Short mmCIF file of C-alpha atoms and ligand atoms in Angstrom, two decimals:
data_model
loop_
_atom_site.label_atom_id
_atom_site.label_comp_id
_atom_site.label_asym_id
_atom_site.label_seq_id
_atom_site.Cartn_x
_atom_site.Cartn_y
_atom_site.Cartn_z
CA UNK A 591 47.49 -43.12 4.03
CA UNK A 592 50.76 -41.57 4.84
CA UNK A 593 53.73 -43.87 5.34
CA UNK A 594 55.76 -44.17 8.70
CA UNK A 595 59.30 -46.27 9.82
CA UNK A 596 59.48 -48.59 12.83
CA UNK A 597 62.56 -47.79 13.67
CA UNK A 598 63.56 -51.22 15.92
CA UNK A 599 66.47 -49.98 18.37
CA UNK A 600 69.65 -51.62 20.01
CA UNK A 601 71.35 -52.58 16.86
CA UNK A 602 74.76 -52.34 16.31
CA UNK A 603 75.65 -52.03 12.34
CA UNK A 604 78.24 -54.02 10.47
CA UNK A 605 79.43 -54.04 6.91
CA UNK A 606 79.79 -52.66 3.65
CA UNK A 607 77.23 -50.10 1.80
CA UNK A 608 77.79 -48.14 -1.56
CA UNK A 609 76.97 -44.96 -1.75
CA UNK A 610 75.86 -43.69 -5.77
CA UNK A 611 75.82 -40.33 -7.05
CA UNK A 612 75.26 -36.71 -5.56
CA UNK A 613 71.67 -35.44 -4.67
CA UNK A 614 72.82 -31.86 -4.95
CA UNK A 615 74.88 -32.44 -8.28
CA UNK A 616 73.12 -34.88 -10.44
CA UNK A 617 69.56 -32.34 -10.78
CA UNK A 618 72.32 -29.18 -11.43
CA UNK A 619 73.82 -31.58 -14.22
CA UNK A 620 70.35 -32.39 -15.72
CA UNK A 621 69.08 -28.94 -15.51
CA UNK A 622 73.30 -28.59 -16.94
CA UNK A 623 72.15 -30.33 -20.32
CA UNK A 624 69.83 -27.33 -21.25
CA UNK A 625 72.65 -25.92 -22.33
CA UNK A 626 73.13 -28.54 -25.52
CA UNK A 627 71.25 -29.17 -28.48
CA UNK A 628 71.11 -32.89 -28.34
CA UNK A 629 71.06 -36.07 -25.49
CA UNK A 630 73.49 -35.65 -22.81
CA UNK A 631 73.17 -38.58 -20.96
CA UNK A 632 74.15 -38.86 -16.74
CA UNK A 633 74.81 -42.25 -15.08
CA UNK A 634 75.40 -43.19 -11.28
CA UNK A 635 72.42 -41.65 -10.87
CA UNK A 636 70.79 -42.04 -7.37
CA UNK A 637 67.17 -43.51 -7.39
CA UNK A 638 65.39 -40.73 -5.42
CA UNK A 639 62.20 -39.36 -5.83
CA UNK A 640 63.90 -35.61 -6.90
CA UNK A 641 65.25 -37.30 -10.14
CA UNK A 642 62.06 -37.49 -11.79
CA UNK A 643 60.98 -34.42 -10.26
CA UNK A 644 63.74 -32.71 -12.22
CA UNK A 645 62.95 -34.58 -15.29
CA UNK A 646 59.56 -33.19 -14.84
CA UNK A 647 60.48 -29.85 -14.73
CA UNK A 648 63.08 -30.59 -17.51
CA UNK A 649 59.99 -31.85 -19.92
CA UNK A 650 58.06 -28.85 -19.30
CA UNK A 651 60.37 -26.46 -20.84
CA UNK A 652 60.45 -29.31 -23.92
CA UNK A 653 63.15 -32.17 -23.70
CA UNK A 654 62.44 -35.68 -23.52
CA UNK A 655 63.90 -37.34 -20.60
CA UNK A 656 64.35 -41.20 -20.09
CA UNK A 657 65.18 -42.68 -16.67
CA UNK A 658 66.98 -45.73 -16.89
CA UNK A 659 68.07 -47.44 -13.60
CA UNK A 660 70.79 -45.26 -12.97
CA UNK A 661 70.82 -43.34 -16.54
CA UNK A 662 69.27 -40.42 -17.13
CA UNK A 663 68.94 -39.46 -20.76
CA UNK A 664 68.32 -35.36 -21.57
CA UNK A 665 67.29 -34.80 -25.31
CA UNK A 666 67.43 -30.85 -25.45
CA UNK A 667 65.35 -29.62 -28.99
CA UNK A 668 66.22 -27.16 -31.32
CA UNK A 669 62.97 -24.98 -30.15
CA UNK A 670 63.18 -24.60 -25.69
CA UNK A 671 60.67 -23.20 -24.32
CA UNK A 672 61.57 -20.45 -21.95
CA UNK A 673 58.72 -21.16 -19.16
CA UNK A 674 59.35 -23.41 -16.65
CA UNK A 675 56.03 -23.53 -14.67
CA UNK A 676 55.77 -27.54 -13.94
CA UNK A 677 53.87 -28.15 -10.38
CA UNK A 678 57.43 -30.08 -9.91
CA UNK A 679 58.94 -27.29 -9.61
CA UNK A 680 57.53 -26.44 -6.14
CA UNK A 681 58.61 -29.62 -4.80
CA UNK A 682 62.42 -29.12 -5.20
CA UNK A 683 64.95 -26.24 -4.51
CA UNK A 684 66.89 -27.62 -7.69
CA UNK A 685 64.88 -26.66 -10.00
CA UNK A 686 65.76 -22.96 -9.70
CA UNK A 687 68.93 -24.10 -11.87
CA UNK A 688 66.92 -24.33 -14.67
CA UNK A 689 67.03 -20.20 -14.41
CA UNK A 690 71.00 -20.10 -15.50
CA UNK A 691 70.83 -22.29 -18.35
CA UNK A 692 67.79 -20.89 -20.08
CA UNK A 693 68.97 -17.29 -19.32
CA UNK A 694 72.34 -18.59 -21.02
CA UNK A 695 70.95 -20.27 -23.55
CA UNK A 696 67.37 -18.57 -25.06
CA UNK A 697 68.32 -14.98 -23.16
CA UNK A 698 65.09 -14.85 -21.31
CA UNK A 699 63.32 -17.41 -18.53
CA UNK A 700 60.33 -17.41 -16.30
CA UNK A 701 61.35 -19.81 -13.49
CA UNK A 702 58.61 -20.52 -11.06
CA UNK A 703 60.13 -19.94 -7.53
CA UNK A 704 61.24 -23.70 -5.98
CA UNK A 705 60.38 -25.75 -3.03
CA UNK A 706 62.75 -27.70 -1.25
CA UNK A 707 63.30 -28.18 3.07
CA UNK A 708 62.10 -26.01 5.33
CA UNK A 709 65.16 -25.81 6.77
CA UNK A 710 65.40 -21.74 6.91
CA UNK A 711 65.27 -18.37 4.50
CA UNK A 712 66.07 -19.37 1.20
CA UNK A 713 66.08 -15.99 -0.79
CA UNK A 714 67.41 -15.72 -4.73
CA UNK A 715 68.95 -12.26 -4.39
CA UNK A 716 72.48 -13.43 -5.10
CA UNK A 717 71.27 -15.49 -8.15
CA UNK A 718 69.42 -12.40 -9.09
CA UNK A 719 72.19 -9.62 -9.06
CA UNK A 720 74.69 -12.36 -10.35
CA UNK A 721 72.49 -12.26 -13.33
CA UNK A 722 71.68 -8.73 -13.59
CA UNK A 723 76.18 -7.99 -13.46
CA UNK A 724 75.47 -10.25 -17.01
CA UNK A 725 73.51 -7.72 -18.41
CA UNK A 726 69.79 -9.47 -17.79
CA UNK A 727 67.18 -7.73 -16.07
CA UNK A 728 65.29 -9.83 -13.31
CA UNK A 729 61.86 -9.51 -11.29
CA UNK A 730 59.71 -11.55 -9.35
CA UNK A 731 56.61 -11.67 -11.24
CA UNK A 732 53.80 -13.81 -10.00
CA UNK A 733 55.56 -16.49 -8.12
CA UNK A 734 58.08 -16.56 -10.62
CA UNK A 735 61.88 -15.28 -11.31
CA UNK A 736 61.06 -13.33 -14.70
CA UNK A 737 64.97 -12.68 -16.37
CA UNK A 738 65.55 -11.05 -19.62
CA UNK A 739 68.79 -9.94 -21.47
CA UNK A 740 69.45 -8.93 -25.24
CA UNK A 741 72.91 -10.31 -24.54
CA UNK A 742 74.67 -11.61 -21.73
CA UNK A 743 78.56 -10.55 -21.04
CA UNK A 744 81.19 -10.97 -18.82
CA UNK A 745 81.15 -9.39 -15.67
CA UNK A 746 83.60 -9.82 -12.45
CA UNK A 747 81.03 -10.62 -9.88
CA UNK A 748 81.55 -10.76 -6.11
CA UNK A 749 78.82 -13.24 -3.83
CA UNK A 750 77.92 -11.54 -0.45
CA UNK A 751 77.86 -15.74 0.98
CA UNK A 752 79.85 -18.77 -1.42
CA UNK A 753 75.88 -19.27 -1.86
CA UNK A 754 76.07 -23.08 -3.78
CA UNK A 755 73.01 -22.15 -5.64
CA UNK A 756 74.00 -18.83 -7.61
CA UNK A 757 77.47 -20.27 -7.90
CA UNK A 758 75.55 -23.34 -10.12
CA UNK A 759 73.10 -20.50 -11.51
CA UNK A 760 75.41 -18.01 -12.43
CA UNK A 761 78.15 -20.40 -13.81
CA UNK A 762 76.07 -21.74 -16.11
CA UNK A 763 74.42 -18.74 -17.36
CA UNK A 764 78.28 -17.52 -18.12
CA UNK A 765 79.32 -20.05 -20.13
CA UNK A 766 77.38 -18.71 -23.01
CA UNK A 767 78.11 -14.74 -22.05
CA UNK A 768 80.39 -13.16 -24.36
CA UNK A 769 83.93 -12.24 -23.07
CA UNK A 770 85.35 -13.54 -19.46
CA UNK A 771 83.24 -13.42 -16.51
CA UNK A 772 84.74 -14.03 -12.69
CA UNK A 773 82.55 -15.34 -9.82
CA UNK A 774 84.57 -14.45 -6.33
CA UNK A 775 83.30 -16.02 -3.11
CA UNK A 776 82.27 -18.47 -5.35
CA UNK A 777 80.95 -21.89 -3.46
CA UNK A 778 83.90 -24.76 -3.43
CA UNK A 779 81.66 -27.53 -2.75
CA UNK A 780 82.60 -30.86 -4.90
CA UNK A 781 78.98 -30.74 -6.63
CA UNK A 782 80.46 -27.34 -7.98
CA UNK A 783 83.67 -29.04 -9.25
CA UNK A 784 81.51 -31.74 -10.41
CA UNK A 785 79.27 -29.17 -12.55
CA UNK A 786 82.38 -27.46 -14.15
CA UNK A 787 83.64 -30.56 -14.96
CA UNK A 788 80.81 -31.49 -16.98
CA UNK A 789 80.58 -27.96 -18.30
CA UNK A 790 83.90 -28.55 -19.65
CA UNK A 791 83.17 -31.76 -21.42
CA UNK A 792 80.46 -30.12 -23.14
CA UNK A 793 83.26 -27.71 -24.48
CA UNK A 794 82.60 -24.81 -21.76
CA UNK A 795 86.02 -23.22 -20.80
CA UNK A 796 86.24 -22.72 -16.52
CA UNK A 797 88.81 -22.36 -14.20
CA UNK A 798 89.54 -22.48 -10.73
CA UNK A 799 86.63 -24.62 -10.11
CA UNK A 800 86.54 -25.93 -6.35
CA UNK A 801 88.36 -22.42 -5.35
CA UNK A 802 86.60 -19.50 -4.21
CA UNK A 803 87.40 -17.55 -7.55
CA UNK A 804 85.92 -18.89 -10.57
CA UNK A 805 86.84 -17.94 -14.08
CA UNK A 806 84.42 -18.60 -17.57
CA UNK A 807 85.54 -17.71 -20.78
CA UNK A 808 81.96 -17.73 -22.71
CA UNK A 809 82.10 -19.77 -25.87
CA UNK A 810 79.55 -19.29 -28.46
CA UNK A 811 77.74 -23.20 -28.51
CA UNK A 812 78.17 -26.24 -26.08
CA UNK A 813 77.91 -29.78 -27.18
CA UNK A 814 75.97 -32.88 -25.59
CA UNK A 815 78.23 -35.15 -23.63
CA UNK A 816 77.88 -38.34 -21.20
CA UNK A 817 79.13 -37.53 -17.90
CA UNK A 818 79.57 -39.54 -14.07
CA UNK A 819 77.86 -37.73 -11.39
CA UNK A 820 80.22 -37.85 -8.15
CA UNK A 821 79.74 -39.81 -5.17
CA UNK A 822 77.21 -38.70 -2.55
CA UNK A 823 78.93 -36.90 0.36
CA UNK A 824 76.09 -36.48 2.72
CA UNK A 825 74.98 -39.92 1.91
CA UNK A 826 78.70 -41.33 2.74
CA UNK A 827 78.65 -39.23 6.17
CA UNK A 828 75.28 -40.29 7.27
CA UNK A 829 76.49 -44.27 6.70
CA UNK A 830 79.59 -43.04 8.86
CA UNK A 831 77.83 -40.75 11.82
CA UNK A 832 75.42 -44.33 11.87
CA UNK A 833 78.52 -46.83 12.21
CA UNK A 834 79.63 -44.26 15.21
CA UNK A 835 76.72 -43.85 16.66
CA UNK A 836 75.64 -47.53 17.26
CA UNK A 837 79.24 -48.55 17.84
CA UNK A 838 79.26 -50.18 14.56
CA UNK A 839 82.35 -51.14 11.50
CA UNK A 840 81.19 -49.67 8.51
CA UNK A 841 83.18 -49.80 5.08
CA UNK A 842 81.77 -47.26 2.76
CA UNK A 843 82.14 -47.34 -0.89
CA UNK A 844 81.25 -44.98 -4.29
CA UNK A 845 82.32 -41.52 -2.35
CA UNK A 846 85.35 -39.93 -2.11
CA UNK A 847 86.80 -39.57 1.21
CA UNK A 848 88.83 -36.40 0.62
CA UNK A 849 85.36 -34.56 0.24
CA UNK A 850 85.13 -36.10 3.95
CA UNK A 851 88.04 -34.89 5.61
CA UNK A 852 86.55 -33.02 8.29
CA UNK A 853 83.77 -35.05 9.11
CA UNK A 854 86.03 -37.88 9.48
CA UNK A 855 88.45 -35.82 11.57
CA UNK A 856 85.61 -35.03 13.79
CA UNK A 857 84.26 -38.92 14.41
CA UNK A 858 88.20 -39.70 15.36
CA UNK A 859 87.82 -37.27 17.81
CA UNK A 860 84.96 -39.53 18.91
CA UNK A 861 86.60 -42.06 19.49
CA UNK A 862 86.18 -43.83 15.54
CA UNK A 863 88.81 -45.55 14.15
CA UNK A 864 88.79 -44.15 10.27
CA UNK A 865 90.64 -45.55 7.36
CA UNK A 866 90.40 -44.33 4.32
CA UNK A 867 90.79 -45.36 0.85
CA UNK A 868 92.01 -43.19 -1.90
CA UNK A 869 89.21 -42.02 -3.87
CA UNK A 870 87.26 -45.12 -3.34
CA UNK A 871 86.27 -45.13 0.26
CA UNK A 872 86.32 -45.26 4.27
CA UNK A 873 85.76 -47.33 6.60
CA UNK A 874 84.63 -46.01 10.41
CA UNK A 875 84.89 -48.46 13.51
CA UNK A 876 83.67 -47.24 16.74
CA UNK A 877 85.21 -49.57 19.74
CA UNK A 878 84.14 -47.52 22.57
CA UNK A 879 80.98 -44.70 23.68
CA UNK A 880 81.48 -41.54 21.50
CA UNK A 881 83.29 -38.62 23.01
CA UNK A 882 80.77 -35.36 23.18
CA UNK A 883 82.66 -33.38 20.35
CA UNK A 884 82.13 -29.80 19.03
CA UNK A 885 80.56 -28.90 15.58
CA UNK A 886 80.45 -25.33 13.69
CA UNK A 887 78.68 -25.88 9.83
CA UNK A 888 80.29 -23.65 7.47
CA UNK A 889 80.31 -23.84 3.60
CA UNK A 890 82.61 -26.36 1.92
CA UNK A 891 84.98 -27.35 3.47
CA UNK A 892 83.72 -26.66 6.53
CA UNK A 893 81.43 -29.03 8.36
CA UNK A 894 78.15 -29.34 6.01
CA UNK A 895 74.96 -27.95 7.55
CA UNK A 896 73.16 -30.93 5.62
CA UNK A 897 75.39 -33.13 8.64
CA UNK A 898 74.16 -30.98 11.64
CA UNK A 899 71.19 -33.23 12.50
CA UNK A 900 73.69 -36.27 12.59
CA UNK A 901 75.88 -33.99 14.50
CA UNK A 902 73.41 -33.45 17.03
CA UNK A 903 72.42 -37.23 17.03
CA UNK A 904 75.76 -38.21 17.78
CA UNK A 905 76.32 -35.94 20.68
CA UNK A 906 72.71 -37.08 21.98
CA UNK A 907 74.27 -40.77 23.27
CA UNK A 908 77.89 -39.29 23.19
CA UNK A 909 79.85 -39.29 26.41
CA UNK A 910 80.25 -35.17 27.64
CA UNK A 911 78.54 -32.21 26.63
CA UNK A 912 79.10 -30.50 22.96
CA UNK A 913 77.90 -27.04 21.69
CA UNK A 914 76.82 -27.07 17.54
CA UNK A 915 76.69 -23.86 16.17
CA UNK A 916 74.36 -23.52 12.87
CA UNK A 917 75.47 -20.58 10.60
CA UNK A 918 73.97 -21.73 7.33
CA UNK A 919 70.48 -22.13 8.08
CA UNK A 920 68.63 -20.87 11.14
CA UNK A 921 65.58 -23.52 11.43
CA UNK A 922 67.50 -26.74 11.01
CA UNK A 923 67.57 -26.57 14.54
CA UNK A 924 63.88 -27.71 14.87
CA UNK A 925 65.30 -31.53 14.75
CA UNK A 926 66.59 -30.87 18.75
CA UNK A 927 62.90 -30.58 19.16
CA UNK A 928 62.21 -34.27 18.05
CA UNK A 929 65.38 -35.59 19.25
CA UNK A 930 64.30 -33.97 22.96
CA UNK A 931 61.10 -36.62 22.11
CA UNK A 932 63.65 -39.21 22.28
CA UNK A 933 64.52 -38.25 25.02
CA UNK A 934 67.85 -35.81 24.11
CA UNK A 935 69.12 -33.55 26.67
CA UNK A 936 69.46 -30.96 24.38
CA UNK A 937 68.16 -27.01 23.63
CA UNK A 938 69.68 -24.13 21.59
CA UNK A 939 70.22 -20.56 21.90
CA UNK A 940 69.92 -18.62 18.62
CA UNK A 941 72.73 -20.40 16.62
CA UNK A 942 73.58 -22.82 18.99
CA UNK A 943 72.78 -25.71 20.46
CA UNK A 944 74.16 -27.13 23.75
CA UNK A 945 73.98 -31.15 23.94
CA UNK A 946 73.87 -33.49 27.31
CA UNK A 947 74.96 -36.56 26.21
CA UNK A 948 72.62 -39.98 27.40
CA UNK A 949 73.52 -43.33 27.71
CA UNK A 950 70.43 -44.66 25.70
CA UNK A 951 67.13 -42.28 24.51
CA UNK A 952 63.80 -43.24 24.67
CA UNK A 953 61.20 -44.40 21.82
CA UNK A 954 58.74 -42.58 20.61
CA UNK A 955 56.99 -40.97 16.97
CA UNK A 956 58.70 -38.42 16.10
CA UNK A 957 58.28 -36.65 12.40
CA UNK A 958 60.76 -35.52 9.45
CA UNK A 959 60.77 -31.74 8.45
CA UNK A 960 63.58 -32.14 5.71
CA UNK A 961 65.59 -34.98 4.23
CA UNK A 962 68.68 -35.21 6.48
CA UNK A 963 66.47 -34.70 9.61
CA UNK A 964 64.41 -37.57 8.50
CA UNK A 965 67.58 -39.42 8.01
CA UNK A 966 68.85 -38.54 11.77
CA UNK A 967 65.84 -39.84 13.31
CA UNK A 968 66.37 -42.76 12.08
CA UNK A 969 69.75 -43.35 13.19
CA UNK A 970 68.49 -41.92 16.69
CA UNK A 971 65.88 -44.82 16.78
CA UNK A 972 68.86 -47.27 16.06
CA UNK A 973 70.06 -45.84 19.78
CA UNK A 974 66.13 -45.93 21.32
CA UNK A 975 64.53 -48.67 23.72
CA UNK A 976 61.96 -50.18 21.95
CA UNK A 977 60.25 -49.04 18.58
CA UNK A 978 60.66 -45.24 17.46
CA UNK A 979 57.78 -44.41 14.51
CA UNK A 980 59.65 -41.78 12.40
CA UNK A 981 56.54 -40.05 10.06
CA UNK A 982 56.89 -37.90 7.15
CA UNK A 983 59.22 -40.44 5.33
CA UNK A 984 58.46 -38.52 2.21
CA UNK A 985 61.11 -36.19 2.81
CA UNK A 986 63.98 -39.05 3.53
CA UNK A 987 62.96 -40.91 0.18
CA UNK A 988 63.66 -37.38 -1.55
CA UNK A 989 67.18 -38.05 -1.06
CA UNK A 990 68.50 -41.30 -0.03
CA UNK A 991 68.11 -43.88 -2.52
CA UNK A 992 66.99 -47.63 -1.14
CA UNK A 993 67.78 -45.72 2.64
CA UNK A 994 65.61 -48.58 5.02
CA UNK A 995 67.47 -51.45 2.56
CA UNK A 996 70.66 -50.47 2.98
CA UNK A 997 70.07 -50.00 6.64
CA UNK A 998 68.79 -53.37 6.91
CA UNK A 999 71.31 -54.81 5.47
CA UNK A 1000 73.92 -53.86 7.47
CA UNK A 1001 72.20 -55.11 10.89
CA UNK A 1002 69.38 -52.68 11.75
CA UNK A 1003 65.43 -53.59 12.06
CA UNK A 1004 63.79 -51.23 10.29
CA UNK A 1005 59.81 -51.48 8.93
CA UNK A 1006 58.04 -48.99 6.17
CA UNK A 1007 54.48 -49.35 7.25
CA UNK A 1008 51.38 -47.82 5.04
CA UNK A 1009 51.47 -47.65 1.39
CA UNK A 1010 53.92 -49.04 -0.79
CA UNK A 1011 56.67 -46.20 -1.12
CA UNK A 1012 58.82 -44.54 -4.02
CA UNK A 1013 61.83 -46.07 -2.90
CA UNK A 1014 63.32 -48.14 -5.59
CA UNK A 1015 60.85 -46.87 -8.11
N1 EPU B 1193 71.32 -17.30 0.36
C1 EPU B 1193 70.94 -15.99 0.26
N2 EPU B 1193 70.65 -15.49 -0.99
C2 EPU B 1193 70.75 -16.25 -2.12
C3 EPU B 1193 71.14 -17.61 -2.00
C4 EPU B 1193 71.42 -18.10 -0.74
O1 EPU B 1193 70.86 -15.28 1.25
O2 EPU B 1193 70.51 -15.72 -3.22
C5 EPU B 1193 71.66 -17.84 1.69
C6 EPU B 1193 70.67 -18.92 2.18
O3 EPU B 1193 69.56 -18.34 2.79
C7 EPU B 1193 71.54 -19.73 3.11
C8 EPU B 1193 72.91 -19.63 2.50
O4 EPU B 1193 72.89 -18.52 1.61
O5 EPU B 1193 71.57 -19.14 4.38
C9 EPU B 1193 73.38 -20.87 1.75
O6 EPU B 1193 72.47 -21.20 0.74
P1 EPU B 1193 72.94 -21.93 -0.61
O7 EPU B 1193 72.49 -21.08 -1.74
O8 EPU B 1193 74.37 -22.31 -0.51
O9 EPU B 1193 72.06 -23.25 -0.56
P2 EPU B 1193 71.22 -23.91 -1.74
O10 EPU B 1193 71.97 -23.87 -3.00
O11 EPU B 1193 69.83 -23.40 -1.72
C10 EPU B 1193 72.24 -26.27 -1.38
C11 EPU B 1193 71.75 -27.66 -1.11
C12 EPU B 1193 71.29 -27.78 0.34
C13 EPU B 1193 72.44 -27.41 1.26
C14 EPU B 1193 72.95 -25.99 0.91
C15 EPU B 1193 74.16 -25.57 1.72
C16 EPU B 1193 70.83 -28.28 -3.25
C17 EPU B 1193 69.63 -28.62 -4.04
N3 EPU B 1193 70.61 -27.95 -1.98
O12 EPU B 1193 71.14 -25.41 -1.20
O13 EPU B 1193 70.99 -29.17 0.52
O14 EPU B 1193 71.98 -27.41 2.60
O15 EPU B 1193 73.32 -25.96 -0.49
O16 EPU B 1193 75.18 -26.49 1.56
O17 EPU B 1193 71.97 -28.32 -3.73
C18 EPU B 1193 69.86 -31.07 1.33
O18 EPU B 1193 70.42 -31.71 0.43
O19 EPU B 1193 69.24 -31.62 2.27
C19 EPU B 1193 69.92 -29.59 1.29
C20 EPU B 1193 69.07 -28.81 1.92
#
């Protein structure tokens, strides 16, 4: 039996919630430790059901992984295997990063190709010819990404999009290329920063990381190392778009509110009252209605498309109209479809979406097709009548670590119903 959320609506949330680390860098920094001989160990790890996913996928190509609370423990042997073929791997869009590494590292990988949302296109051309400038042939062979190289060396390499993925994929296969390599219109998101930081702990030498031109000097070994992942963005936003959105005082802890700035700027605009707290924090009071306000999503540090569904939730009860433009991916737009269930005045038009704002939307059971538009369903239901069912929780537990707790905690009624969930597990 599948599980669903009662979502209970009217409530208004207050308090304090700490946010752990980074979905989208902690599985780069496991698949990361391929790169050492020996146990690299991550902590502030977020309890979501991709961690052991990745540690699946991380065993089948031979290390032993322990998951500790919020530890995870990589031993990487002597003898890798170069396949990496677990049925994990379909379940994730991370595990493509084990391609880099093992290219790096053993000069040849099968990858099979990865799962993840259906939020859009997700092609692997850029990882490809990023790999192929290194001097490694690459096919897709069978459902998988088949790369090869005798030797990998430097290469100046331009991306056609600051793609996050071959930025991860193609930094870490340089590290180990002989001679300097440059990756321009590389990604600048912090889970990159956060990846070349580790990389350089393990004795990789990198520049320029979180700019758009990244610079490797390929060293011959790396070394195990312990490292911190970074706080969850997305996670910190969706705890602020929810204090805004149900006219609530949230105090957010664990993320970084520089890696914020816009989205903050934005909910000020709407009316929030935002302080922040050096490295540490924010904290987002919304007296009044939202304002309708405008978003575009963009690549770091532009608005995150992973916040457009909260974007569009927002604007659903805001006061005035607002137009969202999607340029990242084209289907995340098929939340406005669900949110027009709750009763959203809302449709699009090829990238964009135009959005009524309504003083309350209606209850009713709606479904998740990724994580964060799981996620905004939920914080719609906080601003329903009555009880909104929000099905396919799957995809929320994927990425947001004790999510219906936390909410609960800070004021909201919400109820998993069906079988007992992965959520703390
Ligand atoms: N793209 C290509 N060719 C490529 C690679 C990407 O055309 O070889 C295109 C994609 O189709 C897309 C755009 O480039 O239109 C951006 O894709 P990117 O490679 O940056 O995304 P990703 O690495 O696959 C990560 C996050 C996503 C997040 C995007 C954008 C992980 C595991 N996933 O995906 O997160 O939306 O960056 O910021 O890091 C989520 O967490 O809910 C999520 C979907």
């Amino acid at each position: 039996m599948s599980e669903h959320f009662d979502v209970h609506g009217g409530a208004r949330l207050t308090g304090e919630v700490e946010v752990v680390g980074a979905k989208n860098s902690v599985l780069k920094l496991m698949a990361a430790a391929l790169l050492a001989e020996g146990t690299t160990t991550i902590t502030n790890c977020p309890r979501i059901l991709d961690v052991p996913l990745m540690a699946d996928v991380l065993r089948s190509v031979g290390c032993h992984v322990e998951i500790d609370d919020d530890v995870v423990r990589i031993t990487t042997p002597a003898e890798l295997s170069h396949e990496a073929s677990s049925g994990a791997m379909s379940k994730l869009r991370a595990s493509v990063c084990v391609l880099g590494p093992l290219v790096g590292k053993l000069k040849k990988a099968v990858v099979a190709l990865p799962g993840g949302d259906a939020i859009g296109s997700r092609p692997l051309d850029m990882h490809q010819n990023g790999l192929r400038k290194l001097g490694a042939t690459s096919a897709i062979e069978h459902g998988c990404v088949v790369a090869q190289a005798e030797g990998l060396h430097g290469a100046q390499i331009w991306l056609d999009f600051p793609s996050v993925g071959a930025t991860e994929n193609i930094l870490m296969a340089a590290v180990l290329a002989e001679g300097t390599t440059v990756i321009d219109n590389a990604a600048r998101e912090p889970e990159i920063a956060d990846i070349a930081a580790m990389l350089g702990e393990m004795g990789a030498k990198i520049s320029g990381a979180g700019t758009s031109t990244l610079t490797v000097e390929g060293v011959a070994e790396l070394k195990p190392t312990e490292h911190r992942v970074i706080g969850d963005r997305i996670v910190g936003a969706t705890w602020a778009f929810a204090a805004a959105m149900t006219r609530g005082d949230v105090t957010v802890t664990g993320v970084d509110p520089h890696h914020l700035e816009l989205v903050l700027e934005k909910l000020r605009l709407a009316g929030a009252e935002v302080t922040t707290y050096d490295g540490k924090g924010f904290r987002v009071r919304q007296p009044e209605r939202p304002q309708s306000v405008d978003f575009v999503t963009l690549p770091y540090p532009g608005f995150a498309t992973d916040l457009q569904p909260f974007a569009v939730a927002l604007s659903s009860v805001s006061d005035g109209t607002s137009m969202i433009t999607e340029n990242v991916y084209e289907a995340r737009f098929r939340f406005i479809e669900e949110m027009v269930r709750l009763g959203a005045d809302a449709r699009t038009d090829g990238h964009h979406a135009v959005v009524r704002g309504v003083e309350q939307l209606s209850s009713a059971p709606v479904w998740a097709s990724d994580i964060r538009a799981g996620a905004g369903l939920v914080l719609a239901g906080l601003c329903a009548d009555g009880i909104t069912e929000v099905w396919d929780v799957f995809h929320i537990d994927r990425g947001y670590p004790h999510f219906v707790e936390n909410l609960n905690r800070l004021g909201a009624r919400i109820d998993r119903v069906g079988t007992s969930g992965p959520e703390g597990g």
